Tab-separated table of C-alpha atoms and ligand atoms in Angstrom:
chain	number	residue	atom	x	y	z
A	59	MET	CA	-236.776	-7.054	-60.969
A	60	ARG	CA	-234.557	-6.904	-64.696
A	61	ALA	CA	-231.383	-8.886	-64.325
A	62	LEU	CA	-228.650	-6.131	-64.304
A	63	LYS	CA	-225.397	-6.765	-65.314
A	64	LYS	CA	-223.332	-4.148	-66.244
A	65	GLU	CA	-219.449	-3.357	-67.012
A	66	VAL	CA	-217.242	-1.781	-64.649
A	67	VAL	CA	-213.736	-0.839	-64.857
A	68	ILE	CA	-211.641	-0.313	-61.887
A	69	ILE	CA	-208.498	1.450	-62.313
A	70	GLY	CA	-205.781	0.453	-59.569
A	71	GLY	CA	-205.203	-2.948	-57.805
A	72	GLY	CA	-204.506	-2.213	-54.858
A	73	PRO	CA	-206.749	-2.686	-51.161
A	74	ALA	CA	-209.332	-0.430	-52.771
A	75	GLY	CA	-209.216	-1.807	-55.985
A	76	LEU	CA	-209.960	-5.505	-54.676
A	77	GLU	CA	-212.343	-4.686	-52.086
A	78	ALA	CA	-214.431	-3.006	-54.673
A	79	ALA	CA	-213.958	-5.543	-57.278
A	80	ASP	CA	-215.111	-8.182	-54.744
A	81	SER	CA	-218.425	-5.912	-53.929
A	82	LEU	CA	-219.502	-5.158	-57.583
A	83	ASN	CA	-218.789	-8.656	-58.554
A	84	LYS	CA	-221.484	-9.656	-55.276
A	85	LEU	CA	-223.967	-6.879	-56.721
A	86	GLY	CA	-223.816	-8.465	-59.861
A	87	HIS	CA	-221.445	-6.453	-62.273
A	88	ALA	CA	-218.739	-7.959	-64.429
A	89	VAL	CA	-215.696	-6.285	-63.053
A	90	THR	CA	-212.532	-5.435	-65.004
A	91	ILE	CA	-208.954	-4.404	-62.949
A	92	LEU	CA	-206.627	-2.741	-64.303
A	93	GLU	CA	-203.403	-3.100	-62.517
A	94	LYS	CA	-200.021	-1.250	-63.142
A	95	GLU	CA	-197.655	-3.909	-61.620
A	96	GLY	CA	-197.279	-6.993	-62.404
A	97	LYS	CA	-199.315	-8.269	-59.276
A	98	PRO	CA	-202.078	-6.939	-57.079
A	99	GLY	CA	-202.048	-5.194	-53.790
A	100	GLY	CA	-200.455	-1.849	-54.702
A	101	LYS	CA	-198.397	-0.816	-51.492
A	102	LEU	CA	-199.942	-3.484	-48.976
A	103	SER	CA	-197.953	-6.132	-51.167
A	104	ASN	CA	-194.546	-4.445	-49.538
A	105	TRP	CA	-195.682	-4.047	-45.957
A	106	HIS	CA	-195.094	-6.216	-42.939
A	107	LYS	CA	-197.505	-5.977	-40.288
A	108	LEU	CA	-200.455	-3.509	-39.491
A	109	PHE	CA	-201.083	-0.919	-36.920
A	110	PRO	CA	-202.372	-1.190	-34.357
A	111	ASP	CA	-203.050	-4.680	-33.879
A	112	ASN	CA	-199.735	-6.148	-35.450
A	113	VAL	CA	-201.774	-8.395	-37.967
A	114	SER	CA	-199.758	-9.704	-40.993
A	115	ALA	CA	-200.261	-7.605	-43.724
A	116	ASP	CA	-199.428	-10.276	-46.499
A	117	GLY	CA	-202.272	-12.576	-44.788
A	118	ILE	CA	-205.026	-9.616	-45.540
A	119	LEU	CA	-203.866	-9.475	-48.934
A	120	LYS	CA	-203.849	-13.324	-49.723
A	121	GLN	CA	-207.555	-13.503	-48.182
A	122	MET	CA	-208.443	-10.309	-50.502
A	123	VAL	CA	-206.664	-11.737	-53.578
A	124	HIS	CA	-208.315	-15.182	-52.810
A	125	LYS	CA	-211.723	-13.140	-53.697
A	126	ILE	CA	-210.565	-12.301	-57.575
A	127	SER	CA	-212.102	-15.271	-59.497
A	128	GLY	CA	-214.314	-16.152	-61.382
A	129	ASP	CA	-216.309	-13.392	-63.269
A	130	ILE	CA	-213.434	-10.750	-62.117
A	131	GLN	CA	-211.170	-10.280	-64.871
A	132	LEU	CA	-207.581	-8.889	-63.454
A	133	ILE	CA	-205.090	-7.304	-66.347
A	134	THR	CA	-201.841	-6.456	-65.055
A	135	ASN	CA	-198.665	-4.420	-66.535
A	136	VAL	CA	-200.992	-1.952	-67.359
A	137	LYS	CA	-199.867	1.669	-68.824
A	138	ILE	CA	-203.190	3.833	-69.543
A	139	THR	CA	-203.009	6.324	-72.162
A	140	LYS	CA	-206.424	7.814	-72.625
A	141	ILE	CA	-209.906	7.572	-71.028
A	142	SER	CA	-212.768	8.810	-73.310
A	143	ARG	CA	-216.689	9.151	-73.411
A	144	GLU	CA	-219.336	8.582	-75.884
A	145	GLY	CA	-222.671	8.772	-74.762
A	146	THR	CA	-223.059	6.504	-71.389
A	147	LYS	CA	-219.962	4.528	-72.602
A	148	HIS	CA	-216.216	4.874	-71.094
A	149	SER	CA	-213.331	3.979	-73.070
A	150	VAL	CA	-210.622	3.189	-71.206
A	151	TRP	CA	-206.985	2.697	-73.653
A	152	PHE	CA	-203.586	1.281	-72.039
A	153	ASN	CA	-200.846	-1.025	-73.721
A	154	GLU	CA	-200.441	0.441	-77.199
A	155	GLY	CA	-203.617	0.443	-78.828
A	156	LYS	CA	-205.689	-1.983	-76.381
A	157	CYS	CA	-209.090	-0.980	-74.960
A	158	ILE	CA	-211.810	-1.772	-72.666
A	159	GLN	CA	-215.219	-0.174	-72.698
A	160	ALA	CA	-217.760	0.239	-69.363
A	161	GLU	CA	-220.551	2.030	-68.248
A	162	ALA	CA	-218.601	3.249	-64.957
A	163	VAL	CA	-214.751	3.791	-64.147
A	164	LEU	CA	-213.863	3.140	-60.699
A	165	VAL	CA	-210.480	5.097	-60.233
A	166	ALA	CA	-208.478	3.438	-57.180
A	167	VAL	CA	-204.797	4.410	-58.126
A	168	GLY	CA	-204.108	5.552	-54.287
A	169	PHE	CA	-200.965	7.453	-53.307
A	170	ASP	CA	-197.258	7.946	-53.925
A	171	LEU	CA	-194.506	7.759	-51.262
A	172	PHE	CA	-192.773	11.270	-51.030
A	173	ASN	CA	-189.268	11.083	-52.764
A	174	ALA	CA	-187.270	11.835	-49.981
A	175	SER	CA	-184.368	13.054	-51.812
A	176	LEU	CA	-186.545	16.214	-52.399
A	177	LYS	CA	-186.037	17.027	-48.537
A	178	GLU	CA	-182.211	17.498	-49.161
A	179	GLU	CA	-181.133	18.997	-45.623
A	180	TYR	CA	-181.778	15.251	-44.449
A	181	GLY	CA	-179.804	13.686	-46.759
A	182	TYR	CA	-181.115	10.668	-48.128
A	183	GLY	CA	-179.469	9.397	-51.551
A	184	ILE	CA	-176.271	11.273	-50.046
A	185	TYR	CA	-175.641	9.862	-46.424
A	186	ASP	CA	-176.138	5.696	-46.683
A	187	ASN	CA	-177.772	5.290	-43.278
A	188	VAL	CA	-180.921	7.467	-43.885
A	189	ILE	CA	-183.594	4.992	-44.790
A	190	THR	CA	-187.634	5.548	-45.505
A	191	SER	CA	-190.175	4.070	-43.811
A	192	ALA	CA	-190.925	1.693	-47.030
A	193	GLU	CA	-187.045	0.771	-46.609
A	194	LEU	CA	-187.570	-0.318	-42.798
A	195	GLU	CA	-190.575	-2.137	-43.933
A	196	SER	CA	-188.638	-4.314	-45.865
A	197	MET	CA	-185.963	-4.885	-43.628
A	198	PHE	CA	-188.716	-6.220	-41.507
A	199	THR	CA	-190.139	-8.734	-44.277
A	200	GLY	CA	-186.862	-9.678	-44.679
A	201	GLN	CA	-185.866	-8.635	-47.709
A	202	LYS	CA	-182.977	-6.506	-46.256
A	203	SER	CA	-181.484	-6.728	-42.976
A	204	LEU	CA	-182.209	-4.603	-40.102
A	205	ALA	CA	-178.670	-3.293	-39.726
A	206	THR	CA	-176.336	0.042	-41.067
A	207	VAL	CA	-175.015	0.130	-44.635
A	208	THR	CA	-171.980	-1.744	-42.956
A	209	GLY	CA	-173.611	-4.325	-41.290
A	210	LYS	CA	-173.376	-3.243	-37.907
A	211	THR	CA	-176.429	-3.625	-35.765
A	212	PRO	CA	-177.841	-0.088	-34.888
A	213	GLU	CA	-177.497	0.853	-31.408
A	214	ARG	CA	-179.508	4.109	-31.978
A	215	ILE	CA	-182.306	4.625	-34.267
A	216	ALA	CA	-183.736	8.204	-34.907
A	217	PHE	CA	-187.311	8.401	-36.452
A	218	ILE	CA	-188.124	11.772	-38.478
A	219	HIS	CA	-192.101	12.074	-38.632
A	220	CYS	CA	-193.434	14.747	-41.429
A	221	VAL	CA	-190.920	14.524	-44.324
A	222	GLY	CA	-193.126	15.232	-46.830
A	223	SER	CA	-195.710	16.361	-45.520
A	224	ARG	CA	-197.158	19.847	-43.619
A	225	ASP	CA	-194.135	21.420	-45.387
A	226	GLU	CA	-194.542	24.300	-47.811
A	227	LYS	CA	-191.318	24.293	-48.796
A	228	VAL	CA	-191.764	20.954	-50.526
A	229	GLY	CA	-195.303	21.820	-51.649
A	230	PHE	CA	-197.283	19.419	-49.386
A	231	ARG	CA	-199.214	21.292	-46.582
A	232	HIS	CA	-201.137	18.260	-45.864
A	233	CYS	CA	-200.930	15.754	-43.160
A	234	SER	CA	-200.356	12.604	-44.270
A	235	SER	CA	-202.171	11.309	-41.281
A	236	MET	CA	-201.002	7.851	-41.244
A	237	CYS	CA	-197.125	8.007	-40.424
A	238	CYS	CA	-197.271	8.905	-37.014
A	239	VAL	CA	-199.344	5.624	-36.003
A	240	THR	CA	-196.617	3.727	-38.507
A	241	GLY	CA	-193.487	5.764	-37.150
A	242	VAL	CA	-194.629	4.405	-33.678
A	243	LYS	CA	-195.482	0.857	-35.021
A	244	GLN	CA	-192.149	0.675	-36.494
A	245	ALA	CA	-190.222	2.029	-33.331
A	246	ILE	CA	-191.826	-0.911	-31.501
A	247	GLU	CA	-191.182	-3.600	-33.980
A	248	ILE	CA	-187.256	-2.288	-33.705
A	249	LYS	CA	-187.419	-2.501	-30.377
A	250	LYS	CA	-188.657	-6.169	-30.173
A	251	ARG	CA	-186.149	-7.494	-32.769
A	252	LEU	CA	-183.132	-5.042	-31.029
A	253	PRO	CA	-184.205	-4.927	-27.516
A	254	ALA	CA	-180.498	-2.871	-27.022
A	255	ALA	CA	-181.048	-0.350	-29.148
A	256	GLU	CA	-182.210	3.238	-28.390
A	257	VAL	CA	-185.078	4.772	-30.365
A	258	MET	CA	-186.270	8.421	-30.735
A	259	MET	CA	-188.820	10.017	-32.495
A	260	PHE	CA	-188.634	13.405	-33.947
A	261	TYR	CA	-192.039	14.890	-33.795
A	262	MET	CA	-193.878	17.716	-34.279
A	263	ASP	CA	-197.423	16.729	-33.183
A	264	LEU	CA	-198.049	13.158	-32.344
A	265	ARG	CA	-201.785	12.230	-34.456
A	266	MET	CA	-202.633	8.890	-33.109
A	267	HIS	CA	-205.896	9.636	-34.253
A	268	GLY	CA	-207.508	6.200	-35.081
A	269	ARG	CA	-209.113	3.649	-32.844
A	270	PHE	CA	-206.669	2.264	-30.089
A	271	TYR	CA	-203.503	4.468	-31.773
A	272	GLU	CA	-202.944	6.064	-28.380
A	273	ASP	CA	-202.450	2.314	-26.952
A	274	LEU	CA	-199.550	2.219	-29.336
A	275	TYR	CA	-198.049	5.439	-27.767
A	276	LEU	CA	-198.163	4.063	-24.517
A	277	GLU	CA	-197.082	0.582	-25.168
A	278	ALA	CA	-194.083	2.399	-26.936
A	279	GLN	CA	-193.211	4.343	-23.786
A	280	GLU	CA	-194.094	1.784	-21.225
A	281	LYS	CA	-192.941	-1.437	-22.712
A	282	HIS	CA	-190.346	0.100	-25.345
A	283	HIS	CA	-188.727	3.374	-23.344
A	284	ILE	CA	-188.942	4.963	-27.067
A	285	GLN	CA	-187.925	8.629	-26.524
A	286	PHE	CA	-190.227	11.469	-27.842
A	287	ILE	CA	-188.610	14.770	-28.740
A	288	ARG	CA	-190.702	17.707	-29.972
A	289	GLY	CA	-189.320	19.528	-32.685
A	290	ARG	CA	-189.140	18.793	-36.709
A	291	LEU	CA	-185.715	17.481	-37.642
A	292	SER	CA	-183.679	20.586	-38.710
A	293	GLU	CA	-180.763	19.146	-40.535
A	294	SER	CA	-178.597	16.109	-40.220
A	295	SER	CA	-174.902	15.252	-41.636
A	296	GLU	CA	-172.898	12.400	-41.805
A	297	ASN	CA	-170.140	11.466	-39.186
A	298	PRO	CA	-166.831	10.066	-40.418
A	299	ASP	CA	-167.600	6.909	-39.034
A	300	GLY	CA	-170.942	6.621	-41.338
A	301	SER	CA	-173.339	7.718	-38.415
A	302	LEU	CA	-175.161	10.751	-38.706
A	303	LEU	CA	-175.508	14.107	-36.678
A	304	LEU	CA	-179.005	15.295	-36.456
A	305	LYS	CA	-179.868	18.720	-34.935
A	306	ALA	CA	-183.495	20.021	-34.223
A	307	ASP	CA	-185.043	22.614	-31.521
A	308	ASP	CA	-186.145	20.483	-28.650
A	309	THR	CA	-188.935	22.545	-28.132
A	310	LEU	CA	-190.537	21.416	-25.178
A	311	ALA	CA	-186.713	21.491	-23.518
A	312	GLY	CA	-186.484	24.992	-24.989
A	313	SER	CA	-182.712	24.066	-26.546
A	314	PRO	CA	-181.482	23.085	-29.657
A	315	ILE	CA	-180.443	19.329	-29.614
A	316	LYS	CA	-177.250	17.446	-31.255
A	317	VAL	CA	-177.888	13.534	-31.424
A	318	LYS	CA	-175.759	10.805	-32.923
A	319	ALA	CA	-177.549	7.930	-34.716
A	320	ASP	CA	-176.490	5.068	-36.507
A	321	LEU	CA	-179.638	4.843	-38.870
A	322	MET	CA	-182.030	7.340	-39.371
A	323	VAL	CA	-185.648	6.324	-40.546
A	324	LEU	CA	-187.758	9.007	-42.830
A	325	LEU	CA	-191.457	8.590	-41.954
A	326	LEU	CA	-192.734	9.378	-46.037
A	327	GLY	CA	-195.880	11.312	-46.647
A	328	PHE	CA	-198.615	10.145	-49.143
A	329	VAL	CA	-198.418	12.129	-52.063
A	330	PRO	CA	-200.483	12.042	-55.291
A	331	THR	CA	-199.644	10.252	-58.135
A	332	ASP	CA	-199.027	11.316	-61.912
A	333	PHE	CA	-202.137	9.924	-62.645
A	334	HIS	CA	-203.827	12.324	-59.954
A	335	ARG	CA	-202.775	15.398	-62.600
A	336	LYS	CA	-203.141	13.292	-65.615
A	337	MET	CA	-207.341	13.088	-64.645
A	338	GLY	CA	-207.141	16.302	-63.367
A	339	GLU	CA	-205.977	17.578	-66.803
A	340	GLU	CA	-207.521	15.242	-69.499
A	341	PHE	CA	-210.579	14.624	-68.045
A	342	GLY	CA	-211.522	17.043	-65.534
A	343	VAL	CA	-211.379	15.517	-62.057
A	344	GLU	CA	-211.219	18.058	-59.834
A	345	ILE	CA	-208.315	18.069	-57.747
A	346	GLY	CA	-207.853	19.399	-54.345
A	347	SER	CA	-205.287	21.801	-52.901
A	348	ASP	CA	-203.368	18.670	-51.784
A	349	GLY	CA	-203.275	17.250	-55.381
A	350	PHE	CA	-205.723	14.257	-54.551
A	351	PHE	CA	-208.873	13.680	-55.885
A	352	SER	CA	-211.865	16.184	-54.915
A	353	PRO	CA	-215.322	13.797	-54.630
A	354	CYS	CA	-218.461	16.160	-55.401
A	355	ASP	CA	-219.519	16.534	-51.530
A	356	ALA	CA	-216.872	16.233	-48.876
A	357	HIS	CA	-219.733	14.492	-46.743
A	358	LEU	CA	-222.506	13.190	-48.759
A	359	ASP	CA	-220.898	11.786	-52.075
A	360	THR	CA	-217.246	10.847	-51.023
A	361	ASN	CA	-217.077	8.590	-54.306
A	362	SER	CA	-218.533	10.454	-57.023
A	363	VAL	CA	-216.681	12.849	-59.264
A	364	LYS	CA	-218.446	16.083	-61.173
A	365	THR	CA	-217.539	13.555	-64.233
A	366	ASN	CA	-220.831	11.611	-64.768
A	367	GLY	CA	-219.682	7.788	-64.637
A	368	ILE	CA	-216.362	8.164	-62.691
A	369	PHE	CA	-216.012	7.248	-59.336
A	370	VAL	CA	-212.793	7.311	-57.023
A	371	ALA	CA	-212.117	5.188	-53.523
A	372	GLY	CA	-209.508	4.853	-51.354
A	373	ALA	CA	-206.043	6.678	-50.641
A	374	CYS	CA	-206.404	8.439	-54.133
A	375	THR	CA	-208.914	11.005	-51.836
A	376	GLY	CA	-206.419	11.389	-49.444
A	377	ALA	CA	-204.285	9.337	-46.805
A	378	LYS	CA	-206.409	6.518	-45.050
A	379	SER	CA	-205.600	3.812	-43.415
A	380	LEU	CA	-206.335	0.253	-44.707
A	381	GLU	CA	-209.421	0.007	-42.638
A	382	TYR	CA	-211.015	3.092	-44.030
A	383	THR	CA	-209.899	2.347	-47.412
A	384	LEU	CA	-211.870	-0.956	-47.332
A	385	ALA	CA	-214.967	0.789	-45.895
A	386	ASP	CA	-214.490	3.788	-48.678
A	387	ALA	CA	-214.499	0.770	-51.811
A	388	ARG	CA	-217.498	-0.711	-50.467
A	389	SER	CA	-219.224	2.949	-49.917
A	390	ALA	CA	-217.910	3.184	-54.024
A	391	SER	CA	-219.509	-0.028	-55.104
A	392	LEU	CA	-222.759	1.202	-53.433
A	393	LYS	CA	-222.648	4.198	-55.271
A	394	ILE	CA	-221.577	2.777	-58.648
A	395	HIS	CA	-224.801	0.063	-58.145
A	396	GLU	CA	-226.840	2.983	-57.365
A	397	PHE	CA	-225.585	4.767	-60.921
A	398	LEU	CA	-226.115	1.849	-62.992
A	399	LEU	CA	-229.222	0.991	-61.790
A	400	GLN	CA	-230.427	4.787	-62.490
A	401	THR	CA	-228.935	4.705	-66.057
A	402	THR	CA	-230.860	1.296	-66.909
A	403	SER	CA	-234.123	2.450	-65.310
A	404	ALA	CA	-233.501	5.967	-67.495
A	405	ASN	CA	-232.656	3.344	-70.742
A	406	ILE	CA	-236.235	1.808	-70.253
A	407	LEU	CA	-237.724	5.097	-70.181
A	408	ASN	CA	-236.540	6.228	-73.331
B	139	MET	CA	-182.304	27.843	14.163
B	140	ASN	CA	-182.764	25.233	11.251
B	141	SER	CA	-182.559	26.677	7.783
B	142	PHE	CA	-184.738	24.624	5.787
B	143	GLY	CA	-183.250	26.162	2.642
B	144	PHE	CA	-187.221	28.206	1.930
B	145	GLU	CA	-186.167	31.335	-0.569
B	146	ILE	CA	-188.799	33.202	-2.145
B	147	GLN	CA	-189.283	31.771	-5.997
B	148	LYS	CA	-189.355	34.247	-8.933
B	149	ASP	CA	-192.904	33.586	-10.093
B	150	ASN	CA	-192.720	32.051	-13.680
B	151	THR	CA	-196.191	32.674	-14.739
B	152	ILE	CA	-197.061	34.459	-17.672
B	153	GLU	CA	-199.292	37.162	-16.930
B	154	TYR	CA	-201.100	37.500	-19.851
B	155	ASP	CA	-203.848	40.040	-19.311
B	156	LYS	CA	-201.172	42.359	-17.682
B	157	ASN	CA	-198.436	42.192	-20.156
B	158	ASP	CA	-198.066	44.764	-22.904
B	159	LEU	CA	-199.024	43.004	-26.117
B	160	SER	CA	-198.490	46.051	-28.525
B	161	LEU	CA	-195.168	45.142	-29.585
B	162	ALA	CA	-196.623	41.706	-30.653
B	163	ALA	CA	-199.501	43.378	-32.496
B	164	PHE	CA	-197.208	45.582	-34.387
B	165	VAL	CA	-194.851	42.903	-35.965
B	166	LEU	CA	-197.956	40.925	-36.568
B	167	ARG	CA	-199.422	43.392	-38.579
B	168	HIS	CA	-196.201	44.127	-40.073
B	169	GLU	CA	-195.652	40.817	-41.285
B	170	PRO	CA	-198.798	38.508	-40.706
B	171	SER	CA	-197.172	35.005	-42.043
B	172	LEU	CA	-196.090	34.654	-38.578
B	173	TYR	CA	-199.362	33.850	-37.421
B	174	ASN	CA	-198.670	30.613	-39.479
B	175	CYS	CA	-195.931	29.510	-36.963
B	176	ILE	CA	-196.379	25.817	-35.703
B	177	GLN	CA	-193.437	25.975	-33.308
B	178	CYS	CA	-191.634	23.484	-34.995
B	179	GLY	CA	-188.012	24.832	-34.136
B	180	SER	CA	-186.504	24.162	-37.570
B	181	CYS	CA	-185.477	27.205	-37.612
B	182	SER	CA	-183.796	27.673	-33.954
B	183	GLY	CA	-182.636	24.036	-34.628
B	184	THR	CA	-180.664	25.323	-37.820
B	185	CYS	CA	-179.677	29.008	-36.444
B	186	PRO	CA	-175.794	29.522	-36.286
B	187	ALA	CA	-176.657	32.386	-33.407
B	188	SER	CA	-178.601	29.443	-31.297
B	189	ALA	CA	-175.725	27.441	-31.632
B	190	ILE	CA	-173.421	29.875	-29.866
B	191	SER	CA	-176.232	31.751	-27.591
B	192	SER	CA	-179.523	31.537	-25.794
B	193	TYR	CA	-181.294	33.259	-28.497
B	194	GLN	CA	-183.810	31.067	-30.171
B	195	PHE	CA	-186.154	32.738	-33.015
B	196	ARG	CA	-188.658	29.926	-32.311
B	197	LYS	CA	-188.954	31.016	-28.650
B	198	MET	CA	-188.184	34.443	-29.024
B	199	GLN	CA	-191.298	35.207	-31.149
B	200	LEU	CA	-193.493	33.047	-28.795
B	201	LEU	CA	-192.338	34.830	-25.924
B	202	MET	CA	-192.940	37.936	-27.396
B	203	ARG	CA	-196.183	37.158	-28.713
B	204	ARG	CA	-197.282	36.517	-24.708
B	205	GLY	CA	-195.726	39.991	-24.396
B	206	GLU	CA	-192.974	38.602	-22.481
B	207	THR	CA	-190.385	41.340	-24.128
B	208	LYS	CA	-187.565	41.485	-21.419
B	209	HIS	CA	-184.862	39.859	-23.104
B	210	LEU	CA	-186.242	41.000	-27.147
B	211	ARG	CA	-183.445	43.439	-27.732
B	212	GLU	CA	-180.643	41.119	-26.325
B	213	ASP	CA	-182.095	38.471	-28.245
B	214	VAL	CA	-182.742	39.965	-31.569
B	215	ALA	CA	-179.094	41.645	-31.445
B	216	HIS	CA	-177.762	37.947	-31.803
B	217	CYS	CA	-179.210	37.486	-35.392
B	218	MET	CA	-176.952	38.049	-38.243
B	219	LEU	CA	-179.790	38.018	-40.496
B	220	CYS	CA	-178.497	34.835	-42.446
B	221	GLY	CA	-181.739	33.715	-43.479
B	222	LYS	CA	-181.168	29.824	-43.060
B	223	CYS	CA	-184.031	29.941	-40.832
B	224	ILE	CA	-186.521	31.023	-43.952
B	225	LEU	CA	-185.209	28.469	-46.058
B	226	VAL	CA	-186.211	25.647	-43.518
B	227	CYS	CA	-189.346	27.116	-42.395
B	228	PRO	CA	-192.682	24.886	-43.493
B	229	ARG	CA	-194.918	27.475	-42.907
B	230	GLY	CA	-193.242	29.813	-45.183
B	231	VAL	CA	-192.780	32.305	-42.254
B	232	ASN	CA	-190.784	35.477	-43.062
B	233	THR	CA	-188.576	34.992	-40.230
B	234	ARG	CA	-185.837	37.817	-41.145
B	235	ASN	CA	-188.681	40.272	-41.580
B	236	VAL	CA	-190.002	39.365	-38.178
B	237	ILE	CA	-186.776	40.196	-36.798
B	238	ARG	CA	-186.394	43.680	-38.801
B	239	GLN	CA	-189.884	44.517	-37.612
B	240	ILE	CA	-188.957	43.817	-33.976
B	241	ARG	CA	-185.639	45.676	-34.776
B	242	ILE	CA	-187.717	48.703	-35.819
B	243	ALA	CA	-190.287	48.614	-32.902
B	244	LEU	CA	-187.402	48.844	-30.520
B	245	ASN	CA	-185.534	51.462	-32.863
B	246	MET	CA	-182.635	49.442	-33.003
B	247	ASN	CA	-182.144	50.462	-36.805
C	193	SF4	S1	-199.189	11.697	-39.283
C	193	SF4	FE1	-198.066	12.679	-37.850
C	193	SF4	S2	-196.013	11.929	-39.105
C	193	SF4	FE2	-197.757	12.127	-40.451
C	193	SF4	S3	-197.487	14.416	-41.640
C	193	SF4	FE3	-199.161	14.045	-40.037
C	193	SF4	S4	-198.270	14.891	-37.826
C	193	SF4	FE4	-196.786	14.131	-39.545
C	194	SF4	S1	-181.458	34.824	-39.824
C	194	SF4	FE1	-180.941	35.369	-37.713
C	194	SF4	S2	-182.506	33.784	-36.895
C	194	SF4	FE2	-182.781	33.155	-38.920
C	194	SF4	S3	-181.056	31.875	-38.772
C	194	SF4	FE3	-179.991	33.690	-39.736
C	194	SF4	S4	-179.282	34.117	-37.435
C	194	SF4	FE4	-180.700	32.740	-37.198
C	195	SF4	S1	-189.595	27.218	-38.592
C	195	SF4	FE1	-191.361	28.542	-39.045
C	195	SF4	S2	-193.183	27.344	-38.205
C	195	SF4	FE2	-190.993	26.454	-37.367
C	195	SF4	S3	-191.234	27.420	-35.091
C	195	SF4	FE3	-189.415	28.737	-36.861
C	195	SF4	S4	-190.709	29.932	-37.823
C	195	SF4	FE4	-192.121	28.549	-36.397
């Protein structure tokens, strides 16, 4: 067999990008990762523990970053301006005129978290004790303290499901699929830290679909006595003491419910990034009704897009758990490898 | 004689096969967005009429779709057509027109 070493550029140094870089490197290719932040890791860097088994996010990330050495080049603080193609070569332009060429480009840009202030009736950015699931994680990692803005230990904490998901009014109909389990994981963590606190979840459907997720649900009820109220939050308002008044329809009880809470946590949905739009408009990559990339075939070819030489992996094709993101990244690596072998043999035949 | 406190309970079963579904069919035909309701309760949680009466848009239209129409007339009479429910509905149900269609079907206009 002829030696085959090809250049691959990976856009995004989050979990999908890091995993694919490692796989492609082991398959013998020269890999460059372009990361927009100052360090790799993506959203995983801000997370405390992972569902369903409570392993440390930092520990997982360290193992992944550890593999990024040797032949893999990592460029940080990258702002991509353009991608162009000539023949089989792709040019990725970034940071004022810098350019890198590659035979294949893997897009692994992940997702954005929904901007909670767009859901005005929930009061994020208006009432101080309305926080996001991401902010709660930073309380767990110790960057902020687990308290209300006035420094009080919260006695009652309410989690609000589906914020920025399953909501035509904010333009995102899709279920983000990971926020139910995130919320239950976070609720349990709160009860471990503040056993006296009362925790309640306002949900429409609990989508605990992964392996062992249902066990977390049971643990939340059995060990931690977390209350599950089936109804979407209608609105919240602020009491004079800074606590919040939540209004919903307790649909299973069949009556409207009013509840006071010291802290309200919004479980943010996964939404597409600006880069999705850009790739769609400028490079013809197909975008689904949810705004995420649509691969060539939703069953048989989940990592290719119609544009030759461009591949996609991870949560940029829709919300995924870390487990599935990594599996998808390895699958994309194999797909890219096959593609590079094909283009090489085509060149030899020519 | 001892009294054990037994009394005949009112049967609470929805007799779906016996119920008349024609009113629901009429409303759904004139406002098909009602098919998209996910029973989230955003409408009834925010409704000013639900805060002061037992009327709830979510429950009312669900019962209607099961053919349970006994309280429908008094229920929809509570609605002031303020439209708050339309603003919050995550599935874009045209709630106000649903109420309008029910009122038309019941000759309440
Ligand atoms: S996973 Fe749960 S919280 Fe997230 S969008 Fe789906 S139903 Fe809502
Ligand atoms: S329009 Fe009727 S049902 Fe809707 S919020 Fe107003 S009073 Fe309630
Ligand atoms: S807000 Fe819309 S989807 Fe939710 S219960 Fe009311 S009508 Fe149904």
